[in-house]
Amino acid sequence: MPALKKTALTVIAAALLSTFVVSPASADDKDTSDDRPKPPADMSKVGGELLGRTGTQVKLGPGAPVLPKDLTGRSWIVADAESGQVLASHNPHWRLPPASTLKMLFADTVMPALQPKTMKYTVKDEDLADLGEGSSLVGVKEDLSYTVHDLWLGVFLRSGNDAVHVLSAMYGGVPKTVDAMQAHAEELQALDTNVVSPDGYDAPDQVSSAYDLTLFARSGLQKADFREYCSTADAQFPGAKKDGKRESFGIQNTNRLLTGADGVDPYKGIAGVKNGYTTHAGNTFTGVAERNGKVLLVTVMNPSSDETHAVYKEAAGLLDWGFDASGKVTPVGELVPPKSAATGTGSGKGPAAAPGKDEGRNGPARSAKAAAAEGGGGGVGIALGIVAGVLVLLAGGVFLVNRRWPLPDLVRRLPRR
């Protein structure tokens, strides 16, 4: 065969191979002898046909790194937070118990309605009456008053179900909150999700998916308050009154990639979002991180590894892979826009959002660069810096709502230079 013809065939073969879906063996793929649940064969195809397939889906191009070895999560996803492109996934539409990662949907639903965040509320006995046994608590007490700001810190830092139930009472009660969360999930096209409790505590038929949790994070990160709380490492929380004076105590975020607690290395560029654990759900985690102008979202659900803090280590490995693989893989799907954005109706901000308030003190007159600087070190500065650094790329360009949602409000609020 002439050398030129052989070279041409080699190039064609390489191009064809680069478009194939590569499904490296995972713990679920290899394990056929135990009693671990297997993903259903008829999962949703929202976001793309490949996302409904079982197993790992990734299209490696030339120079793309292979996925991390020994990923044991039942379900996971890596996506570009800005474009919505899904870089790789593993059973992303498997409907699983979400644990406290469901609090992202709770916050995205309720937060816009409870403004201003300095608003105070005195807790009643009935507000804390229906907490699940063994619930994670921040330490909210009856007959004491708290600001909305205090309570959101309790939700995001300590995953406090007591704070969730008080905020639900302020919103109109748990049933109203659950209904609003379900409606908002459907608006976001998070169709794997069935909400039973606002705090993510195990309940019959309460499920979500790695895909849906990533949609909740992406939507919530539009809001400055949401970004602030999910990226705060530690804070003071109001305690009891003593000698007529209100005491306080320190609380730390349970997201170990943010704090570096318990022997987990803090992840460079992490800016939130939420972790969770229950006996039924196992460990769950959704994180957002920025590196060199690229912002990625990753969700991992229920890893089977016996390694301590496996959910964080697997999430960190997937983030590392995503940053290295960006631009070298063909997306296997996308994070869909909400119904209103897809049809050109509504604002896409979520229920009860007050115009101009979702950005709080980081409004149009405020410099994004100054906001990032004020955030200081750690996640807060990174979260606000994402606005200043990455989204400015969209400020002067054409906004494609079906690709770039859910970040238009942040873009419109950036200073024009």
CSV table of N, CA and C in Angstrom, one decimal, residues 18 25 36 42 57 85 89 99 105-106 109 147 150 152 179 182 185-186 249-250 276 284 313 331 353 361 410:
chain,number,residue,atom,x,y,z
A,18,SER,N,-11.8,8.4,18.0
A,18,SER,CA,-12.0,9.5,19.0
A,18,SER,C,-13.4,9.8,19.3
A,25,ALA,N,-14.2,0.3,33.0
A,25,ALA,CA,-14.8,-0.5,34.0
A,25,ALA,C,-14.9,0.3,35.3
A,36,ARG,N,-25.2,-5.5,45.6
A,36,ARG,CA,-25.3,-4.0,45.3
A,36,ARG,C,-26.4,-3.8,44.3
A,42,ASP,N,-33.9,1.7,32.1
A,42,ASP,CA,-34.7,2.7,31.4
A,42,ASP,C,-34.6,4.0,32.1
A,57,GLN,N,-19.9,6.9,30.6
A,57,GLN,CA,-20.0,7.5,29.2
A,57,GLN,C,-19.0,8.6,29.1
A,85,GLN,N,-22.0,21.7,29.3
A,85,GLN,CA,-21.6,20.5,28.6
A,85,GLN,C,-21.2,19.4,29.7
A,89,SER,N,-19.9,10.9,32.5
A,89,SER,CA,-20.9,10.6,33.5
A,89,SER,C,-20.9,9.1,33.7
A,99,ALA,N,-29.9,12.5,50.4
A,99,ALA,CA,-29.4,13.0,51.7
A,99,ALA,C,-29.5,14.5,51.6
A,105,LEU,N,-31.6,22.3,46.5
A,105,LEU,CA,-32.9,22.6,46.0
A,105,LEU,C,-33.8,23.4,46.9
A,106,PHE,N,-33.7,23.0,48.2
A,106,PHE,CA,-34.4,23.8,49.3
A,106,PHE,C,-34.0,25.3,49.2
A,109,THR,N,-35.0,27.2,46.1
A,109,THR,CA,-36.5,27.5,46.1
A,109,THR,C,-36.9,28.6,47.1
A,147,THR,N,-31.8,35.5,62.8
A,147,THR,CA,-32.0,36.1,61.5
A,147,THR,C,-32.0,35.0,60.4
A,150,ASP,N,-28.5,33.9,59.9
A,150,ASP,CA,-28.1,32.9,60.8
A,150,ASP,C,-28.5,31.5,60.4
A,152,TRP,N,-29.5,30.4,57.4
A,152,TRP,CA,-28.8,29.8,56.2
A,152,TRP,C,-27.4,29.3,56.5
A,179,ASP,N,-44.0,21.3,48.3
A,179,ASP,CA,-44.7,21.5,47.0
A,179,ASP,C,-43.9,22.5,46.2
A,182,GLN,N,-40.8,20.8,44.8
A,182,GLN,CA,-41.2,19.9,43.7
A,182,GLN,C,-41.5,20.7,42.4
A,185,ALA,N,-38.2,22.0,41.0
A,185,ALA,CA,-37.4,20.9,40.4
A,185,ALA,C,-38.0,20.6,39.0
A,186,GLU,N,-39.3,20.6,38.8
A,186,GLU,CA,-39.9,20.4,37.5
A,186,GLU,C,-39.6,21.6,36.6
A,249,PHE,N,-21.5,30.5,69.3
A,249,PHE,CA,-20.5,29.5,69.2
A,249,PHE,C,-20.1,29.2,67.8
A,250,GLY,N,-18.9,28.7,67.6
A,250,GLY,CA,-18.3,28.5,66.3
A,250,GLY,C,-18.9,27.3,65.6
A,276,GLY,N,-23.6,15.4,51.9
A,276,GLY,CA,-24.7,14.8,52.6
A,276,GLY,C,-24.4,13.4,53.0
A,284,THR,N,-23.1,11.6,49.7
A,284,THR,CA,-23.3,12.3,48.5
A,284,THR,C,-22.6,13.6,48.5
A,313,LYS,N,-12.6,12.3,47.9
A,313,LYS,CA,-11.5,11.9,47.1
A,313,LYS,C,-11.9,11.6,45.6
A,331,PRO,N,-18.4,16.3,24.4
A,331,PRO,CA,-19.4,16.2,25.5
A,331,PRO,C,-20.4,15.0,25.2
A,353,ALA,N,-38.6,35.1,43.3
A,353,ALA,CA,-37.4,35.9,43.3
A,353,ALA,C,-37.8,37.4,43.1
A,361,ARG,N,-26.0,42.3,48.1
A,361,ARG,CA,-25.1,43.5,48.1
A,361,ARG,C,-24.2,43.5,46.9
A,410,LEU,N,-26.0,37.1,36.4
A,410,LEU,CA,-24.7,37.4,36.8
A,410,LEU,C,-24.0,38.2,35.7
